[in-house]
mmCIF file of N, CA and C in Angstrom:
data_model
loop_
_atom_site.group_PDB
_atom_site.id
_atom_site.type_symbol
_atom_site.label_atom_id
_atom_site.label_comp_id
_atom_site.label_asym_id
_atom_site.label_seq_id
_atom_site.Cartn_x
_atom_site.Cartn_y
_atom_site.Cartn_z
ATOM 1 N N MET A 274 -2.058 -39.614 -12.207
ATOM 2 C CA MET A 274 -1.194 -38.634 -11.571
ATOM 3 C C MET A 274 -0.373 -39.347 -10.501
ATOM 4 N N THR A 275 0.895 -39.014 -10.433
ATOM 5 C CA THR A 275 1.766 -39.678 -9.472
ATOM 6 C C THR A 275 1.800 -38.976 -8.119
ATOM 7 N N PHE A 276 1.202 -37.817 -8.034
ATOM 8 C CA PHE A 276 1.084 -37.140 -6.742
ATOM 9 C C PHE A 276 -0.334 -36.596 -6.633
ATOM 10 N N ALA A 277 -0.832 -36.536 -5.423
ATOM 11 C CA ALA A 277 -2.217 -36.113 -5.252
ATOM 12 C C ALA A 277 -2.352 -34.906 -4.332
ATOM 13 N N THR A 278 -1.241 -34.525 -3.694
ATOM 14 C CA THR A 278 -1.313 -33.427 -2.731
ATOM 15 C C THR A 278 -0.241 -32.384 -3.030
ATOM 16 N N ILE A 279 -0.428 -31.234 -2.407
ATOM 17 C CA ILE A 279 0.532 -30.142 -2.528
ATOM 18 C C ILE A 279 0.650 -29.476 -1.167
ATOM 19 N N LYS A 280 1.854 -29.002 -0.846
ATOM 20 C CA LYS A 280 2.076 -28.342 0.433
ATOM 21 C C LYS A 280 1.939 -26.834 0.242
ATOM 22 N N LYS A 281 0.987 -26.250 0.967
ATOM 23 C CA LYS A 281 0.732 -24.814 0.878
ATOM 24 C C LYS A 281 1.802 -24.039 1.649
ATOM 25 N N ARG A 282 1.832 -22.734 1.454
ATOM 26 C CA ARG A 282 2.823 -21.884 2.120
ATOM 27 C C ARG A 282 2.717 -21.947 3.645
ATOM 28 N N ASN A 283 1.507 -22.160 4.154
ATOM 29 C CA ASN A 283 1.324 -22.224 5.608
ATOM 30 C C ASN A 283 1.634 -23.606 6.179
ATOM 31 N N GLY A 284 2.048 -24.541 5.312
ATOM 32 C CA GLY A 284 2.422 -25.877 5.760
ATOM 33 C C GLY A 284 1.329 -26.918 5.617
ATOM 34 N N ASP A 285 0.106 -26.490 5.355
ATOM 35 C CA ASP A 285 -0.990 -27.440 5.178
ATOM 36 C C ASP A 285 -0.767 -28.282 3.926
ATOM 37 N N ILE A 286 -1.128 -29.546 4.004
ATOM 38 C CA ILE A 286 -1.091 -30.446 2.860
ATOM 39 C C ILE A 286 -2.537 -30.572 2.361
ATOM 40 N N VAL A 287 -2.756 -30.206 1.103
ATOM 41 C CA VAL A 287 -4.102 -30.228 0.540
ATOM 42 C C VAL A 287 -4.096 -30.980 -0.786
ATOM 43 N N GLU A 288 -5.289 -31.289 -1.274
ATOM 44 C CA GLU A 288 -5.433 -31.968 -2.561
ATOM 45 C C GLU A 288 -4.914 -31.067 -3.688
ATOM 46 N N PHE A 289 -4.116 -31.641 -4.592
ATOM 47 C CA PHE A 289 -3.639 -30.897 -5.750
ATOM 48 C C PHE A 289 -4.778 -30.739 -6.738
ATOM 49 N N GLN A 290 -4.973 -29.514 -7.230
ATOM 50 C CA GLN A 290 -6.027 -29.221 -8.202
ATOM 51 C C GLN A 290 -5.428 -28.426 -9.345
ATOM 52 N N SER A 291 -5.303 -29.063 -10.501
ATOM 53 C CA SER A 291 -4.711 -28.385 -11.650
ATOM 54 C C SER A 291 -5.556 -27.188 -12.095
ATOM 55 N N GLU A 292 -6.828 -27.177 -11.741
ATOM 56 C CA GLU A 292 -7.701 -26.059 -12.096
ATOM 57 C C GLU A 292 -7.197 -24.745 -11.489
ATOM 58 N N LYS A 293 -6.522 -24.840 -10.360
ATOM 59 C CA LYS A 293 -6.001 -23.624 -9.724
ATOM 60 C C LYS A 293 -4.889 -23.014 -10.566
ATOM 61 N N ILE A 294 -4.092 -23.856 -11.222
ATOM 62 C CA ILE A 294 -3.069 -23.354 -12.140
ATOM 63 C C ILE A 294 -3.758 -22.635 -13.297
ATOM 64 N N LEU A 295 -4.752 -23.281 -13.850
ATOM 65 C CA LEU A 295 -5.490 -22.730 -14.982
ATOM 66 C C LEU A 295 -6.062 -21.355 -14.643
ATOM 67 N N LYS A 296 -6.701 -21.232 -13.500
ATOM 68 C CA LYS A 296 -7.308 -19.952 -13.100
ATOM 69 C C LYS A 296 -6.250 -18.883 -12.860
ATOM 70 N N ALA A 297 -5.126 -19.271 -12.254
ATOM 71 C CA ALA A 297 -4.049 -18.309 -12.013
ATOM 72 C C ALA A 297 -3.446 -17.833 -13.330
ATOM 73 N N LEU A 298 -3.325 -18.743 -14.291
ATOM 74 C CA LEU A 298 -2.829 -18.358 -15.612
ATOM 75 C C LEU A 298 -3.766 -17.359 -16.275
ATOM 76 N N GLU A 299 -5.054 -17.633 -16.222
ATOM 77 C CA GLU A 299 -6.028 -16.716 -16.813
ATOM 78 C C GLU A 299 -5.901 -15.323 -16.201
ATOM 79 N N LYS A 300 -5.728 -15.263 -14.898
ATOM 80 C CA LYS A 300 -5.585 -13.969 -14.218
ATOM 81 C C LYS A 300 -4.303 -13.261 -14.640
ATOM 82 N N ALA A 301 -3.213 -14.015 -14.784
ATOM 83 C CA ALA A 301 -1.935 -13.407 -15.182
ATOM 84 C C ALA A 301 -2.004 -12.881 -16.614
ATOM 85 N N PHE A 302 -2.638 -13.645 -17.518
ATOM 86 C CA PHE A 302 -2.795 -13.171 -18.895
ATOM 87 C C PHE A 302 -3.669 -11.920 -18.928
ATOM 88 N N ALA A 303 -4.744 -11.918 -18.154
ATOM 89 C CA ALA A 303 -5.639 -10.757 -18.120
ATOM 90 C C ALA A 303 -4.928 -9.540 -17.531
ATOM 91 N N ALA A 304 -4.157 -9.745 -16.472
ATOM 92 C CA ALA A 304 -3.467 -8.637 -15.818
ATOM 93 C C ALA A 304 -2.452 -7.972 -16.737
ATOM 94 N N THR A 305 -1.857 -8.765 -17.634
ATOM 95 C CA THR A 305 -0.858 -8.218 -18.548
ATOM 96 C C THR A 305 -1.464 -7.849 -19.902
ATOM 97 N N LYS A 306 -2.776 -8.046 -20.021
ATOM 98 C CA LYS A 306 -3.492 -7.754 -21.275
ATOM 99 C C LYS A 306 -2.855 -8.483 -22.466
ATOM 100 N N THR A 307 -2.437 -9.736 -22.206
ATOM 101 C CA THR A 307 -1.824 -10.574 -23.239
ATOM 102 C C THR A 307 -2.891 -11.471 -23.847
ATOM 103 N N THR A 308 -2.954 -11.483 -25.157
ATOM 104 C CA THR A 308 -3.922 -12.313 -25.862
ATOM 105 C C THR A 308 -3.550 -13.783 -25.703
ATOM 106 N N TYR A 309 -4.561 -14.603 -25.449
ATOM 107 C CA TYR A 309 -4.342 -16.040 -25.302
ATOM 108 C C TYR A 309 -5.603 -16.773 -25.735
ATOM 109 N N THR A 310 -5.450 -18.070 -25.943
ATOM 110 C CA THR A 310 -6.597 -18.925 -26.245
ATOM 111 C C THR A 310 -6.749 -19.945 -25.132
ATOM 112 N N LYS A 311 -7.887 -20.584 -25.110
ATOM 113 C CA LYS A 311 -8.104 -21.662 -24.140
ATOM 114 C C LYS A 311 -7.080 -22.766 -24.356
ATOM 115 N N ASP A 312 -6.723 -23.015 -25.613
ATOM 116 C CA ASP A 312 -5.709 -24.028 -25.921
ATOM 117 C C ASP A 312 -4.353 -23.662 -25.317
ATOM 118 N N ASP A 313 -3.998 -22.361 -25.333
ATOM 119 C CA ASP A 313 -2.742 -21.919 -24.711
ATOM 120 C C ASP A 313 -2.728 -22.272 -23.229
ATOM 121 N N ILE A 314 -3.804 -21.905 -22.548
ATOM 122 C CA ILE A 314 -3.905 -22.132 -21.104
ATOM 123 C C ILE A 314 -3.894 -23.629 -20.800
ATOM 124 N N ASP A 315 -4.661 -24.389 -21.559
ATOM 125 C CA ASP A 315 -4.715 -25.842 -21.345
ATOM 126 C C ASP A 315 -3.347 -26.491 -21.560
ATOM 127 N N ALA A 316 -2.640 -26.066 -22.614
ATOM 128 C CA ALA A 316 -1.336 -26.648 -22.925
ATOM 129 C C ALA A 316 -0.306 -26.320 -21.849
ATOM 130 N N ILE A 317 -0.329 -25.092 -21.356
ATOM 131 C CA ILE A 317 0.606 -24.699 -20.296
ATOM 132 C C ILE A 317 0.306 -25.479 -19.028
ATOM 133 N N THR A 318 -0.968 -25.577 -18.668
ATOM 134 C CA THR A 318 -1.356 -26.322 -17.469
ATOM 135 C C THR A 318 -0.940 -27.777 -17.587
ATOM 136 N N LEU A 319 -1.219 -28.408 -18.717
ATOM 137 C CA LEU A 319 -0.850 -29.806 -18.921
ATOM 138 C C LEU A 319 0.657 -29.993 -18.832
ATOM 139 N N SER A 320 1.411 -29.103 -19.421
ATOM 140 C CA SER A 320 2.868 -29.184 -19.376
ATOM 141 C C SER A 320 3.382 -29.104 -17.936
ATOM 142 N N VAL A 321 2.822 -28.194 -17.162
ATOM 143 C CA VAL A 321 3.235 -28.045 -15.761
ATOM 144 C C VAL A 321 2.911 -29.312 -14.971
ATOM 145 N N VAL A 322 1.724 -29.847 -15.157
ATOM 146 C CA VAL A 322 1.331 -31.071 -14.442
ATOM 147 C C VAL A 322 2.264 -32.219 -14.823
ATOM 148 N N GLU A 323 2.594 -32.340 -16.106
ATOM 149 C CA GLU A 323 3.497 -33.409 -16.541
ATOM 150 C C GLU A 323 4.887 -33.248 -15.931
ATOM 151 N N LYS A 324 5.376 -32.021 -15.860
ATOM 152 C CA LYS A 324 6.681 -31.769 -15.240
ATOM 153 C C LYS A 324 6.644 -32.117 -13.760
ATOM 154 N N ALA A 325 5.566 -31.732 -13.092
ATOM 155 C CA ALA A 325 5.435 -32.032 -11.660
ATOM 156 C C ALA A 325 5.343 -33.538 -11.426
ATOM 157 N N GLU A 326 4.627 -34.238 -12.294
ATOM 158 C CA GLU A 326 4.516 -35.695 -12.165
ATOM 159 C C GLU A 326 5.878 -36.372 -12.311
ATOM 160 N N ALA A 327 6.735 -35.816 -13.157
ATOM 161 C CA ALA A 327 8.058 -36.394 -13.356
ATOM 162 C C ALA A 327 8.963 -36.175 -12.142
ATOM 163 N N PHE A 328 8.660 -35.156 -11.361
ATOM 164 C CA PHE A 328 9.501 -34.797 -10.217
ATOM 165 C C PHE A 328 9.000 -35.313 -8.871
ATOM 166 N N PHE A 329 7.686 -35.448 -8.722
ATOM 167 C CA PHE A 329 7.114 -35.721 -7.408
ATOM 168 C C PHE A 329 6.259 -36.980 -7.418
ATOM 169 N N ASP A 330 6.045 -37.536 -6.218
ATOM 170 C CA ASP A 330 5.168 -38.695 -6.053
ATOM 171 C C ASP A 330 4.388 -38.521 -4.755
ATOM 172 N N ASP A 331 3.601 -39.532 -4.393
ATOM 173 C CA ASP A 331 2.761 -39.408 -3.193
ATOM 174 C C ASP A 331 3.569 -39.233 -1.915
ATOM 175 N N GLU A 332 4.819 -39.687 -1.916
ATOM 176 C CA GLU A 332 5.648 -39.540 -0.716
ATOM 177 C C GLU A 332 6.358 -38.189 -0.679
ATOM 178 N N HIS A 333 6.460 -37.530 -1.804
ATOM 179 C CA HIS A 333 7.148 -36.243 -1.895
ATOM 180 C C HIS A 333 6.271 -35.255 -2.661
ATOM 181 N N SER A 334 5.368 -34.636 -1.956
ATOM 182 C CA SER A 334 4.457 -33.675 -2.575
ATOM 183 C C SER A 334 5.196 -32.389 -2.910
ATOM 184 N N PRO A 335 4.827 -31.752 -4.016
ATOM 185 C CA PRO A 335 5.433 -30.455 -4.322
ATOM 186 C C PRO A 335 4.918 -29.385 -3.364
ATOM 187 N N GLN A 336 5.699 -28.350 -3.224
ATOM 188 C CA GLN A 336 5.245 -27.173 -2.502
ATOM 189 C C GLN A 336 4.681 -26.199 -3.534
ATOM 190 N N VAL A 337 3.851 -25.292 -3.093
ATOM 191 C CA VAL A 337 3.255 -24.307 -3.992
ATOM 192 C C VAL A 337 4.345 -23.599 -4.797
ATOM 193 N N GLU A 338 5.445 -23.256 -4.143
ATOM 194 C CA GLU A 338 6.532 -22.555 -4.820
ATOM 195 C C GLU A 338 7.141 -23.393 -5.939
ATOM 196 N N ASP A 339 7.223 -24.718 -5.743
ATOM 197 C CA ASP A 339 7.751 -25.605 -6.779
ATOM 198 C C ASP A 339 6.897 -25.521 -8.043
ATOM 199 N N VAL A 340 5.596 -25.592 -7.853
ATOM 200 C CA VAL A 340 4.678 -25.542 -8.993
ATOM 201 C C VAL A 340 4.712 -24.149 -9.617
ATOM 202 N N GLN A 341 4.768 -23.120 -8.812
ATOM 203 C CA GLN A 341 4.838 -21.756 -9.328
ATOM 204 C C GLN A 341 6.076 -21.592 -10.204
ATOM 205 N N ASP A 342 7.220 -22.108 -9.774
ATOM 206 C CA ASP A 342 8.444 -22.026 -10.577
ATOM 207 C C ASP A 342 8.269 -22.750 -11.907
ATOM 208 N N MET A 343 7.607 -23.903 -11.880
ATOM 209 C CA MET A 343 7.373 -24.670 -13.102
ATOM 210 C C MET A 343 6.461 -23.905 -14.062
ATOM 211 N N VAL A 344 5.461 -23.231 -13.520
ATOM 212 C CA VAL A 344 4.560 -22.429 -14.357
ATOM 213 C C VAL A 344 5.340 -21.298 -15.020
ATOM 214 N N GLU A 345 6.150 -20.592 -14.245
ATOM 215 C CA GLU A 345 6.921 -19.477 -14.792
ATOM 216 C C GLU A 345 7.873 -19.947 -15.892
ATOM 217 N N LYS A 346 8.568 -21.051 -15.668
ATOM 218 C CA LYS A 346 9.487 -21.585 -16.677
ATOM 219 C C LYS A 346 8.739 -22.013 -17.934
ATOM 220 N N THR A 347 7.590 -22.619 -17.758
ATOM 221 C CA THR A 347 6.794 -23.061 -18.905
ATOM 222 C C THR A 347 6.289 -21.866 -19.696
ATOM 223 N N LEU A 348 5.846 -20.820 -19.018
ATOM 224 C CA LEU A 348 5.413 -19.608 -19.705
ATOM 225 C C LEU A 348 6.552 -19.031 -20.547
ATOM 226 N N MET A 349 7.757 -19.014 -19.987
ATOM 227 C CA MET A 349 8.899 -18.487 -20.732
ATOM 228 C C MET A 349 9.244 -19.384 -21.919
ATOM 229 N N GLU A 350 9.159 -20.698 -21.725
ATOM 230 C CA GLU A 350 9.408 -21.633 -22.829
ATOM 231 C C GLU A 350 8.442 -21.397 -23.984
ATOM 232 N N LYS A 351 7.221 -20.979 -23.663
ATOM 233 C CA LYS A 351 6.193 -20.729 -24.680
ATOM 234 C C LYS A 351 6.250 -19.300 -25.219
ATOM 235 N N GLY A 352 7.192 -18.494 -24.707
ATOM 236 C CA GLY A 352 7.366 -17.132 -25.214
ATOM 237 C C GLY A 352 6.547 -16.071 -24.512
ATOM 238 N N PHE A 353 5.903 -16.409 -23.411
ATOM 239 C CA PHE A 353 5.073 -15.455 -22.670
ATOM 240 C C PHE A 353 5.876 -14.853 -21.505
ATOM 241 N N PHE A 354 6.921 -14.094 -21.839
ATOM 242 C CA PHE A 354 7.832 -13.574 -20.817
ATOM 243 C C PHE A 354 7.170 -12.572 -19.881
ATOM 244 N N GLY A 355 6.357 -11.666 -20.424
ATOM 245 C CA GLY A 355 5.660 -10.688 -19.601
ATOM 246 C C GLY A 355 4.681 -11.342 -18.638
ATOM 247 N N VAL A 356 4.002 -12.375 -19.103
ATOM 248 C CA VAL A 356 3.054 -13.090 -18.248
ATOM 249 C C VAL A 356 3.816 -13.820 -17.147
ATOM 250 N N ALA A 357 4.946 -14.413 -17.501
ATOM 251 C CA ALA A 357 5.763 -15.127 -16.501
ATOM 252 C C ALA A 357 6.209 -14.174 -15.403
ATOM 253 N N LYS A 358 6.600 -12.984 -15.788
ATOM 254 C CA LYS A 358 7.042 -11.998 -14.796
ATOM 255 C C LYS A 358 5.880 -11.600 -13.890
ATOM 256 N N SER A 359 4.688 -11.463 -14.467
ATOM 257 C CA SER A 359 3.501 -11.103 -13.703
ATOM 258 C C SER A 359 3.046 -12.228 -12.785
ATOM 259 N N TYR A 360 3.227 -13.457 -13.260
ATOM 260 C CA TYR A 360 2.742 -14.618 -12.529
ATOM 261 C C TYR A 360 3.464 -14.712 -11.195
#
């Protein structure tokens, strides 16, 4: 991974954990009652991490909003428009 931290909304810099994306995706799919598989969630999470790695490095950590935007765009790319709106 080319970046190891993320800037939270309150300004704190914390360790980046892709598991948090995964859990948030699961909640968004459940909230919209959209059928998904573990492979769907894993693929979306991996895609987001790869996009973030291409954009950020240890000197320029992403902000939570940056990653959130990437998740929403990836969901739409995969055809999960309702989930993206909920996310």
